[in-house]
Coordinates of C-alpha atoms (C1' of nucleotides) in Angstrom, one line a residue:
Chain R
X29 CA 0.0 0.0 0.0
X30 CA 2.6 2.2 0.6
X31 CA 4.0 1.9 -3.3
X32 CA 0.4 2.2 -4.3
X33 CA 0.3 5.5 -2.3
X34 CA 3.7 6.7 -3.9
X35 CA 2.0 6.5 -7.0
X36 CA -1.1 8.4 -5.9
X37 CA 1.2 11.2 -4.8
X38 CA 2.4 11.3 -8.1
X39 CA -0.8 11.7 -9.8
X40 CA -2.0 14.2 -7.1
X41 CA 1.4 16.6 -7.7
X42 CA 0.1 16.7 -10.9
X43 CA -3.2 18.0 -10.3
X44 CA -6.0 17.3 -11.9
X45 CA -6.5 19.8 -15.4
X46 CA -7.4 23.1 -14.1
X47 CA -8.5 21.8 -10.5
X48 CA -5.5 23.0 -8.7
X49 CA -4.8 21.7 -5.1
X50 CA -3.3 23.5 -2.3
X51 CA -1.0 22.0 0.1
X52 CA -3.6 21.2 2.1
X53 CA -5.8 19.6 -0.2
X54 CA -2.8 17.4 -1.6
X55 CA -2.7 16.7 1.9
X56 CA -6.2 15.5 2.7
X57 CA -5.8 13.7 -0.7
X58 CA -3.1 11.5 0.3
X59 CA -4.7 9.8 3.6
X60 CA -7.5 8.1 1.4
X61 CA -6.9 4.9 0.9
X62 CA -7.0 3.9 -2.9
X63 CA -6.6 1.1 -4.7
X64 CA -5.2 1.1 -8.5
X65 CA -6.9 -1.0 -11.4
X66 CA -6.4 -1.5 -14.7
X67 CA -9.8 -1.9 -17.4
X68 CA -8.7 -3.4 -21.2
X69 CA -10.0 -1.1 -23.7
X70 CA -13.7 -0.8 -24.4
X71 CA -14.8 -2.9 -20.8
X72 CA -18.0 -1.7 -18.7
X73 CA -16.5 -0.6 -15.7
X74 CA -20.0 0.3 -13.9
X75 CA -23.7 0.2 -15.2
X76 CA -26.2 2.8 -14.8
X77 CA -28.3 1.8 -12.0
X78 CA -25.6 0.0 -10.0
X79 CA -25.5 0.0 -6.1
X80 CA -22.1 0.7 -4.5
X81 CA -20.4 3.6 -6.8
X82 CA -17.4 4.3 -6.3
X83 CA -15.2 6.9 -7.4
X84 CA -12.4 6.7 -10.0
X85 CA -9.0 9.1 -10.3
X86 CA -7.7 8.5 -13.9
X87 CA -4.2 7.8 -14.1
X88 CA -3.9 6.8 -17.9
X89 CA -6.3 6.9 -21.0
X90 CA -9.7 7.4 -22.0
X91 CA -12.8 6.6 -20.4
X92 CA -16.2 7.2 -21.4
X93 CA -19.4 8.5 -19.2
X94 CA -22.9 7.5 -21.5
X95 CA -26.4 6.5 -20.8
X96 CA -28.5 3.7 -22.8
X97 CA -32.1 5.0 -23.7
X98 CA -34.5 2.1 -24.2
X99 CA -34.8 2.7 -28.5
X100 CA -30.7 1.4 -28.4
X101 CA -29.2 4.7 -28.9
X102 CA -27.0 5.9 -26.1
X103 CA -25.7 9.3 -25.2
X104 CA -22.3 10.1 -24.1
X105 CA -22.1 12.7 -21.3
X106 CA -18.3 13.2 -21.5
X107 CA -15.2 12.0 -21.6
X108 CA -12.9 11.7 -18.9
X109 CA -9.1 12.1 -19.2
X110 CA -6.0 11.6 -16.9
X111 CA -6.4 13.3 -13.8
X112 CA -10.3 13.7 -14.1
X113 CA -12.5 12.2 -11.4
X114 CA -15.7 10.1 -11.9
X115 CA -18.4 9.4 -10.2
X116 CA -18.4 11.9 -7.5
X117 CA -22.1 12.4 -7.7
X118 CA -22.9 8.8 -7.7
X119 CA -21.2 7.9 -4.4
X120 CA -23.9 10.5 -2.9
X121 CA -26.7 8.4 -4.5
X122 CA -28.0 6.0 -7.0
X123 CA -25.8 5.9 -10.2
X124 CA -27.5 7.1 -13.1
X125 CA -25.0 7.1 -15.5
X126 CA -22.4 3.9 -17.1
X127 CA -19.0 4.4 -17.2
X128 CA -16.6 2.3 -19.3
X129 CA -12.9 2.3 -21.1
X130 CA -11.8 3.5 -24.4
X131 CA -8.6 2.8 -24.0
X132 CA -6.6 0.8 -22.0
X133 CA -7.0 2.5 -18.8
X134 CA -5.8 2.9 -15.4
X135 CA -7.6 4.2 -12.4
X136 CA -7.1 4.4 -8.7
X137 CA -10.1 3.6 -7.0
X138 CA -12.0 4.7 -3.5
X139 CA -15.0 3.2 -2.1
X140 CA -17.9 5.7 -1.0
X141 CA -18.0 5.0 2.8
X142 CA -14.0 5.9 2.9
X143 CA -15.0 9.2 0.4
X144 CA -18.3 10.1 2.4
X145 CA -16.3 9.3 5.7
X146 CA -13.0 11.6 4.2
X147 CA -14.6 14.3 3.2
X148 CA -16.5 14.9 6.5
X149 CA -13.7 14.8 8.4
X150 CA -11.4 16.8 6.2
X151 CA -13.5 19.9 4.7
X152 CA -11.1 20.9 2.7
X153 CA -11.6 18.0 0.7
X154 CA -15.1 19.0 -0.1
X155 CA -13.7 21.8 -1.3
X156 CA -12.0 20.2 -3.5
X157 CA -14.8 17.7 -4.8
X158 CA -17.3 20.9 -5.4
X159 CA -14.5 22.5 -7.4
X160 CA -13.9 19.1 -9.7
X161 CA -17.5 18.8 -9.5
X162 CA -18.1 22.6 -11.0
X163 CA -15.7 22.1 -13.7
X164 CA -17.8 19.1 -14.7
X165 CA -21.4 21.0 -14.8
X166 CA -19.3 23.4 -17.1
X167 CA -18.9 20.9 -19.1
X168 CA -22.3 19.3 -19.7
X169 CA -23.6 22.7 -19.6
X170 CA -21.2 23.3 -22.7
X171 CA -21.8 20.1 -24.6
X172 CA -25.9 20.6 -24.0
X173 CA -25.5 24.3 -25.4
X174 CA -23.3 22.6 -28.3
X175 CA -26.3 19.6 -29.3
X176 CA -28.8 22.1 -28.6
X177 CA -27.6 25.3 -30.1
X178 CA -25.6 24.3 -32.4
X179 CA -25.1 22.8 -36.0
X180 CA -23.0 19.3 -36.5
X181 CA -20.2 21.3 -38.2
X182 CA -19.8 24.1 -35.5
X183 CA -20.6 21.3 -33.0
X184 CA -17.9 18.7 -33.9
X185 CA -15.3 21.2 -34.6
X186 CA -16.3 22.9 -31.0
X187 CA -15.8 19.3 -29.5
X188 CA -12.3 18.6 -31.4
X189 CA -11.5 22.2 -29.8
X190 CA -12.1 21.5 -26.1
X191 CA -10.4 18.0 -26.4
X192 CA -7.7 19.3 -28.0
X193 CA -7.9 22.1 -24.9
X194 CA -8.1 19.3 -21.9
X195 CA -5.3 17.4 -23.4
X196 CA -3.3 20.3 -23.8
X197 CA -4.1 21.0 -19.9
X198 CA -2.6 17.7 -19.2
X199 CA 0.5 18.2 -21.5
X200 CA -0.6 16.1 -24.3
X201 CA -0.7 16.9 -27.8
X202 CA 0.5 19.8 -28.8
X203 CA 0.1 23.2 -31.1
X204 CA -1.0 21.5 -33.8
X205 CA -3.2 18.5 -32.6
X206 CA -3.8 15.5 -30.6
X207 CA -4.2 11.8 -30.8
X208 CA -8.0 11.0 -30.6
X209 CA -9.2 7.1 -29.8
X210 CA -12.8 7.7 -30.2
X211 CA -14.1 6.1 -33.6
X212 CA -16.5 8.2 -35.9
X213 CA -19.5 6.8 -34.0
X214 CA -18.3 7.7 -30.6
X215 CA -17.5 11.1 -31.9
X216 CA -21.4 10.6 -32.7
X217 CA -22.6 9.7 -29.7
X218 CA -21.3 12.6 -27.7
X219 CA -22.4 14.8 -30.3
X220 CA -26.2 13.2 -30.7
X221 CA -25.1 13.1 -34.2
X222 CA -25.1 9.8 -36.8
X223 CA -21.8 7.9 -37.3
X224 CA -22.5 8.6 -41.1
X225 CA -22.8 12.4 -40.5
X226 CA -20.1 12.8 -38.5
X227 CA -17.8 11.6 -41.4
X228 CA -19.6 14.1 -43.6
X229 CA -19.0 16.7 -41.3
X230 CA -15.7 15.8 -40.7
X231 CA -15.2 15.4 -44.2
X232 CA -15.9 19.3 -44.6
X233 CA -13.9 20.1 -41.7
X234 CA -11.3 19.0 -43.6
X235 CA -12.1 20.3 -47.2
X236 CA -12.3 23.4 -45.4
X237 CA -8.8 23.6 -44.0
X238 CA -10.3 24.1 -40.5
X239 CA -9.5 20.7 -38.6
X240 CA -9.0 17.4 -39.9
X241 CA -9.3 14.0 -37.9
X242 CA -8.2 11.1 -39.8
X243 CA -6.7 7.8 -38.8
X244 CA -6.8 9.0 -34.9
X245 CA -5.2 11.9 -34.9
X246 CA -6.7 15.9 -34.7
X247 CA -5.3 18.3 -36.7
X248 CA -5.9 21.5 -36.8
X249 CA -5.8 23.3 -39.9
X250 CA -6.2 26.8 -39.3
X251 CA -6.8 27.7 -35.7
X252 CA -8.1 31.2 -36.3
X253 CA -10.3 30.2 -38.7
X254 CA -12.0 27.6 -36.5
X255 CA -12.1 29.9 -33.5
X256 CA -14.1 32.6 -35.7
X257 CA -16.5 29.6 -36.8
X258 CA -17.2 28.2 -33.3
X259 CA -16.4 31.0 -31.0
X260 CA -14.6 28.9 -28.8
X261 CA -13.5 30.1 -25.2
X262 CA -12.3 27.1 -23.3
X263 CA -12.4 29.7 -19.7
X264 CA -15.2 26.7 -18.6
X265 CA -12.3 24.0 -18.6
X266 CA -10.3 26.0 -16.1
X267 CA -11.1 26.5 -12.2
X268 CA -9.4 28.2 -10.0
Chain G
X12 CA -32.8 39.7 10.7
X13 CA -34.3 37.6 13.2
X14 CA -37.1 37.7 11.1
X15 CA -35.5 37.0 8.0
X16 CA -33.9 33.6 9.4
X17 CA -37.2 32.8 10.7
X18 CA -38.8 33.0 7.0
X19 CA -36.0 30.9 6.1
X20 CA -36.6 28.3 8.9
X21 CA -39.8 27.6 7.2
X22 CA -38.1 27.2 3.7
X23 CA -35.3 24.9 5.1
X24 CA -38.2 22.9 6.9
X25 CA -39.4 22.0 3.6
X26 CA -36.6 20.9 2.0
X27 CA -35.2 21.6 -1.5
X28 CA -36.9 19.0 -3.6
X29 CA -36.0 15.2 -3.1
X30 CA -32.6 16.9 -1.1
X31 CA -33.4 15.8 2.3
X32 CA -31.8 17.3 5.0
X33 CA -30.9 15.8 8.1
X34 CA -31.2 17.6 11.6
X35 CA -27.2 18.8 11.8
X36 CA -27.5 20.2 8.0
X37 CA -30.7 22.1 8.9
X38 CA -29.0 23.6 11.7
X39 CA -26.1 24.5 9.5
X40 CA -28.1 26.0 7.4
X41 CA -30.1 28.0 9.8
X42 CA -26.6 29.6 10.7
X43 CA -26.2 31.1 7.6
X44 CA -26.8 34.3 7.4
X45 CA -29.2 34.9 4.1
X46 CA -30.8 38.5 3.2
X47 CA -34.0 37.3 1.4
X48 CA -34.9 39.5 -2.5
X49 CA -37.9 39.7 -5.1
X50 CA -37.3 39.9 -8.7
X51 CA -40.6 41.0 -11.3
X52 CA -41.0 38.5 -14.3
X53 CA -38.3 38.8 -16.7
X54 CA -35.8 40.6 -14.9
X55 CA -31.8 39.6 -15.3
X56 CA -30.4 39.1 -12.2
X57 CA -26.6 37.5 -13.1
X58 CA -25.3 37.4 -16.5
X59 CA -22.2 35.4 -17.3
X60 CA -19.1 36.7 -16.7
X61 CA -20.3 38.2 -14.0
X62 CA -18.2 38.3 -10.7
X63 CA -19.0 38.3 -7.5
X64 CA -21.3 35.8 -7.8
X65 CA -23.7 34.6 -5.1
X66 CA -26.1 31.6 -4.2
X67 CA -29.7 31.8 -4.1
X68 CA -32.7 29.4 -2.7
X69 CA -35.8 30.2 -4.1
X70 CA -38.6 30.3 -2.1
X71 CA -41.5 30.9 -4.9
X72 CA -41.9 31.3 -8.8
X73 CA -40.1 30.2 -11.7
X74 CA -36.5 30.9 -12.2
X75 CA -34.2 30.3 -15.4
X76 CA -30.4 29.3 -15.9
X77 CA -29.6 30.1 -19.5
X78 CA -26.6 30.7 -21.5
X79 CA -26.4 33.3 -24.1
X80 CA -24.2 32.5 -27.5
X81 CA -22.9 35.2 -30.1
X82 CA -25.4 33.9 -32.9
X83 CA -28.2 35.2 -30.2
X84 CA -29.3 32.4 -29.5
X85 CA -29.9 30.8 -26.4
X86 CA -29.5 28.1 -24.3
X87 CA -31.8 27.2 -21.4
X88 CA -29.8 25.2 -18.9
X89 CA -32.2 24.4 -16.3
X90 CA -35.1 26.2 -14.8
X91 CA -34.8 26.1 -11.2
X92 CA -38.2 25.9 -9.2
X93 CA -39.2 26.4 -5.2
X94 CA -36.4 24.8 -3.2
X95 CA -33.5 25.0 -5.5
X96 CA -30.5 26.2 -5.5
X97 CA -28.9 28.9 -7.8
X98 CA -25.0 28.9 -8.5
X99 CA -23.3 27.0 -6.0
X100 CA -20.5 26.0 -8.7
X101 CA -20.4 29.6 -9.5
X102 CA -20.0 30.3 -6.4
X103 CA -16.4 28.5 -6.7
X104 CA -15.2 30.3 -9.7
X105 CA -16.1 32.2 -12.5
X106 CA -19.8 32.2 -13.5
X107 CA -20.4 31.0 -16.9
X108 CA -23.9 31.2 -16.4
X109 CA -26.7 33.4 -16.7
X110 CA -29.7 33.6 -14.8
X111 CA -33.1 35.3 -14.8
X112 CA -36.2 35.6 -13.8
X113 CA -39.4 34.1 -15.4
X114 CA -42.2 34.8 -12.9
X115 CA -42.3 37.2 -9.9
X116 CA -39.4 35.6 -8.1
X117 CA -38.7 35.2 -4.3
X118 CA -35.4 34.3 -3.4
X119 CA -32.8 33.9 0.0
X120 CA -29.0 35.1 -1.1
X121 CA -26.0 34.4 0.8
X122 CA -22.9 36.1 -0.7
X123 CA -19.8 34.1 -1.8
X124 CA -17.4 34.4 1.0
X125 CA -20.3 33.7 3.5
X126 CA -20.8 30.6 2.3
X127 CA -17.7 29.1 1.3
X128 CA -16.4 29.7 4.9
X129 CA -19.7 28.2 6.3
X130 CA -18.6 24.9 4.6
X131 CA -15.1 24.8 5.4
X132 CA -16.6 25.7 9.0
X133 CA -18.8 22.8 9.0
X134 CA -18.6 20.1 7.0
X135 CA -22.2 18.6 7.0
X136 CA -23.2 21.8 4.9
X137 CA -20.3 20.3 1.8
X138 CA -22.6 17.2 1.9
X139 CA -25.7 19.4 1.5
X140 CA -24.5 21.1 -1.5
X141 CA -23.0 18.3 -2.6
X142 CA -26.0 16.2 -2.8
X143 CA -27.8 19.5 -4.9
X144 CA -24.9 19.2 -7.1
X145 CA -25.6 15.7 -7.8
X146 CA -29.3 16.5 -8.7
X147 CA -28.4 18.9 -10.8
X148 CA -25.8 17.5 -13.0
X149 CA -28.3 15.0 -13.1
X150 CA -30.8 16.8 -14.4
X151 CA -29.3 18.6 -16.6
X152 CA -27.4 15.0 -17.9
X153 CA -30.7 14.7 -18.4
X154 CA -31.6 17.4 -21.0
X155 CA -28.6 16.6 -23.0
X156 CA -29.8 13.0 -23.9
X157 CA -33.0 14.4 -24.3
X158 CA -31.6 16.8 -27.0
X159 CA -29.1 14.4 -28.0
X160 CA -30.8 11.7 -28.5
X161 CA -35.0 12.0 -28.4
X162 CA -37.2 13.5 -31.6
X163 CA -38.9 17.1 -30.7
X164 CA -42.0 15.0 -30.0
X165 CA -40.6 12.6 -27.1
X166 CA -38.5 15.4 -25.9
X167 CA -40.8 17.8 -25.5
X168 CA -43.1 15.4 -23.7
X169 CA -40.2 14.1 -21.3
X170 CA -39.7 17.8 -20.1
X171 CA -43.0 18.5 -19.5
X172 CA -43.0 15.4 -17.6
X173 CA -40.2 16.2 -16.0
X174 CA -41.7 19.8 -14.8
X175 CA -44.7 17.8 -13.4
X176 CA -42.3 15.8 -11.2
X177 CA -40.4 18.6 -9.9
X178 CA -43.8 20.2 -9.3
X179 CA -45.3 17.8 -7.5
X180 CA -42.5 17.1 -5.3
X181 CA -42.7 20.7 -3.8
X182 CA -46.5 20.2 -3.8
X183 CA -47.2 22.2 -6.4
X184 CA -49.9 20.8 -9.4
X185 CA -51.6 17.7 -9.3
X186 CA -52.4 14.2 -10.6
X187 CA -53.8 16.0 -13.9
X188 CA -51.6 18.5 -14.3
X189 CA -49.9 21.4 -13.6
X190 CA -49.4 25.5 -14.2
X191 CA -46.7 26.5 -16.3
X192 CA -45.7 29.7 -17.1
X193 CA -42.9 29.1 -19.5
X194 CA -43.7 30.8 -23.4
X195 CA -43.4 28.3 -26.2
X196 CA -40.5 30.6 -27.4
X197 CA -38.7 29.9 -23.7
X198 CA -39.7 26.1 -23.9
X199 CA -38.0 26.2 -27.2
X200 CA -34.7 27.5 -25.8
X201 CA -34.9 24.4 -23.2
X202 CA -35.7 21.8 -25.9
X203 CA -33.3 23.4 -28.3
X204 CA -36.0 23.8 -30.9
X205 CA -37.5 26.7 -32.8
X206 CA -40.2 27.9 -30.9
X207 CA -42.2 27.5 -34.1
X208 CA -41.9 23.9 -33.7
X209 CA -42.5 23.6 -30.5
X210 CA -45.9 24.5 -31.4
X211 CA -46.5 22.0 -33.7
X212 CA -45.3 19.5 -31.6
X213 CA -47.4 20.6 -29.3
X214 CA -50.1 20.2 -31.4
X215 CA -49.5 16.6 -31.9
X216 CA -49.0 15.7 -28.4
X217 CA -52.9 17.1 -27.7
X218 CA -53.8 15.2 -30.9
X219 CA -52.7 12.1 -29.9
X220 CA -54.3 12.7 -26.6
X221 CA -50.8 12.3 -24.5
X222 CA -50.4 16.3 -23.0
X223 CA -51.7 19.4 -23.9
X224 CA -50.1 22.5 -22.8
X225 CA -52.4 25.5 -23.5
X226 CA -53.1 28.9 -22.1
X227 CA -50.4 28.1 -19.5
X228 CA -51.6 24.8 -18.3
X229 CA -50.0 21.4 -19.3
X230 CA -52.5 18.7 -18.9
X231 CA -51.3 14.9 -19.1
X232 CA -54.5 13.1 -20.9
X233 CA -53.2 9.8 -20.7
X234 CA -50.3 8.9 -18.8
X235 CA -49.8 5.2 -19.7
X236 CA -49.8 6.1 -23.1
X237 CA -47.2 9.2 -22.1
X238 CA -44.9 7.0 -20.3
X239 CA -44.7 4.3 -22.8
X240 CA -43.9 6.9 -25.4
X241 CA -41.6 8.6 -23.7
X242 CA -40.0 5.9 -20.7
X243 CA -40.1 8.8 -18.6
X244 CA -38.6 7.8 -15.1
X245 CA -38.3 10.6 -12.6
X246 CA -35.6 8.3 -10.3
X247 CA -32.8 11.2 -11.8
X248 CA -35.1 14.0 -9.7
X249 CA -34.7 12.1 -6.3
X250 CA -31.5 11.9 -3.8
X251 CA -31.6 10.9 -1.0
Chain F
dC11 C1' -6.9 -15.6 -47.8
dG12 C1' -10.8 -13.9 -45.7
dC13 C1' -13.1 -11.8 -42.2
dA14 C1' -14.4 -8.0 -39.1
dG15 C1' -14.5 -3.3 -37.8
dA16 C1' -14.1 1.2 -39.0
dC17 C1' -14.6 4.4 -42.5
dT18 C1' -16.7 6.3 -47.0
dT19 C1' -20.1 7.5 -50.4
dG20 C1' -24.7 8.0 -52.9
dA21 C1' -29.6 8.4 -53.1
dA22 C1' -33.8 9.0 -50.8
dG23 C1' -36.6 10.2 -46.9
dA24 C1' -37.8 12.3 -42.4
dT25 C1' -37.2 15.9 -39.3
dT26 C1' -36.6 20.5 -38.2
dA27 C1' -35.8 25.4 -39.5
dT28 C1' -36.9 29.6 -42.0
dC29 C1' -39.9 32.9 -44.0
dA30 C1' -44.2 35.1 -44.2
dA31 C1' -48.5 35.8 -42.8
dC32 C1' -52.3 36.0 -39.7
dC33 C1' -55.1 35.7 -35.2
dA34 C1' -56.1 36.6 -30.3
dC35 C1' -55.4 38.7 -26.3
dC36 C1' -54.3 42.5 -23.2
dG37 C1' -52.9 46.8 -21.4
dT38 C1' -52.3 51.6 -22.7
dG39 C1' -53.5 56.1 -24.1
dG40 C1' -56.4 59.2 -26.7
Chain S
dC27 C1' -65.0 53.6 -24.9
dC28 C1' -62.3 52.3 -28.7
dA29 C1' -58.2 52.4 -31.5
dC30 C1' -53.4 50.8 -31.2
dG31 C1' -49.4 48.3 -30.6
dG32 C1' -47.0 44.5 -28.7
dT33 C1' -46.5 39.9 -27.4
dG34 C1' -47.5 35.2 -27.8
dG35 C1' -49.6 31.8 -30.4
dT36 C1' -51.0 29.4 -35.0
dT37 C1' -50.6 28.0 -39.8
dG38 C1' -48.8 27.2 -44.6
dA39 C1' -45.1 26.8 -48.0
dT40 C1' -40.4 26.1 -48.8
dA41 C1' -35.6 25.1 -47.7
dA42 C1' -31.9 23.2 -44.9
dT43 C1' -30.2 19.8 -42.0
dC44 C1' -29.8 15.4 -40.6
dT45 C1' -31.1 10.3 -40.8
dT46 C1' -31.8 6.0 -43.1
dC47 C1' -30.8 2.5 -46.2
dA48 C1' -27.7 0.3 -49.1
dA49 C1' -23.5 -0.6 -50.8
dG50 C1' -18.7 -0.4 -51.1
dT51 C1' -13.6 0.5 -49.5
dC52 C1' -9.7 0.0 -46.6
dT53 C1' -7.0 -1.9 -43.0
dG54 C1' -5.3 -5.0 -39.5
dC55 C1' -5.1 -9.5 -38.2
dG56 C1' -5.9 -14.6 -37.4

DNA sequence: CGCAGACTTGAAGATTATCAACCACCGTGG
DNA sequence: CCACGGTGGTTGATAATCTTCAAGTCTGCG
């Protein structure tokens, strides 16, 4: 336990993307007893409706937050990255929401009773939760703005724009692009779009020099461009 | 001031919907010191951007959480009811938000540095807001697979279901129905619609005898029928 | 080689938006 | 009291957007 902890401390000195911990936080964050997993690439981790949450620190790779409606269809609510947490929400109540890998991913896990137990003895930490837990309404509030308001063109290319923006928070990618796992259809299913119009929209994305996402990788074309199209501002991503 | 807290003691005795509080949270929350405020219909109160952002509970009428993009469009987010709470993310950082007014509104405030020193100070309050927080992200998880991934017909029917749940939890409307003061146009920003549409749908949801929303009342004329159509399940409202 | 999964393209159809009227109601001011 | 304007609601015709169906390509891999 004591390696697994060296580990956490790792992950914690590099805090998670725009959710930055004080000393006392990092503090508070380091008594909780984790425990670090590993998931294969595209695994269920937990199903919507399942008892005993828990919550989930990513260490490495891509996860995936969705719900199944009844007709088949399924809607992604985001997609978490290293040094997001999951499931916050859910260890305070029923789960609504399935979780499972892109990627090959690893996780450090903490039961409820030790989070709900944790975070009432050290307030700070609830601090720290509500923060994490802010950034995340941004973001739903941003993607339901993006299906709702919207068009798939300015829509994908906002979505390529805040991954590319997350990644870059974490130091990945760089000025040019990113490496993207999610296939056309999972692109689709965040954006409530088809798999077959994503690739057309895509496809213009491309033929019009503003991003291109081919064979898993994001470029971007002409970032200027694309900022005048989808008026990004990626100030929701960031917390402090 | 002794009066105002009293006023409030009745609000936090009937607790924000399906957010029960327990006996050390109420007291909590009776500590807080809260200067209660009335808004007319339509009024902004905080637009986003804004700083210095506060909370609010509302204690009566219809409140809306919106956000405004460059093409003038908007967004509705959420519109918060009796019992809620307004902006405890923003309350954290920047507020990306904007809220308004749809009725005459009645609301408690508490200013920023109040509160977030209240939950350091004690620690039942975090789970409190925490548990909102879930609801809400919840909900509004909620609204984006509904405009993700549901025709304007099924969506529109699942919100108005929706707004009957949330109703009658505060006691508000009844087995039949339920006032609602929303415009077609402002139902059209939640459903991210044309408001134009939103009137047709409308139309055929009273034609196929499942709701009817008309001169400010929405109706349900055959719930069965509603349900299976839409597979409304108001579990996401409830924490507890 | 052959298969499976992801991607691509075309043609046709459904859904939703846009444009342009028009109606009904309500509060205001002459 | 009535004319007036403004807002919200309603309807039709037309256009854009997105989905569905159907078929094909490409690639990696057993």
């Amino acid at each position: 336990m004591t390696f697994l902890s060296q580990t956490f401390a790792q992950f914690i000195a590099a805090p998670p993307i725009g959710v930055v911990l004080c000393h006392e936080e990092r503090e508070a964050m380091l008594a909780l007893s984790v425990s670090p997993r590993h998931y294969r690439p595209h695994t269920p981790i937990s199903r919507q409706g399942d008892v005993e949450p828990r919550v989930f620190f990513i260490q490495s790779g891509w996860a995936c937050v969705y719900r199944d409606l009844p007709s088949g269809d399924r809607q992604i609510i985001d997609v978490p990255l290293k040094g997001d947490v999951i499931g916050i929400r859910a260890a305070l109540g029923p789960n609504y929401n399935s979780l499972g890998s892109i990627t090959d991913l690893s996780v450090y896990e903490i039961s409820r009773s030790v989070l709900t137990k944790a975070v009432l003895q050290m307030p700070v930490l609830s601090r720290f939760f509500m923060r994490v837990s802010a950034r995340q309404y941004a973001i739903v509030t941003e993607h339901l703005t993006n299906t709702g308001r919207r068009n798939a063109m300015i829509r994908t290319a906002h979505y390529l724009q805040e991954l590319g923006a997350r990644l870059a928070a974490i130091g990945e990618g760089n000025e040019n692009g990113y490496e993207c796992p999610l296939t056309q259809h999972e692109l689709a299913d965040v954006l409530g779009l088809t798999a077959i119009h994503v690739n057309r929209t895509l496809r213009e994305l491309r033929e019009n020099e503003l991003v291109s996402f081919r064979a898993g990788v994001v470029e971007f074309l002409n970032r200027q461009k694309l900022s005048r199209l989808t008026s990004f501002d990626g100030d929701y991503l960031r917390m402090n």
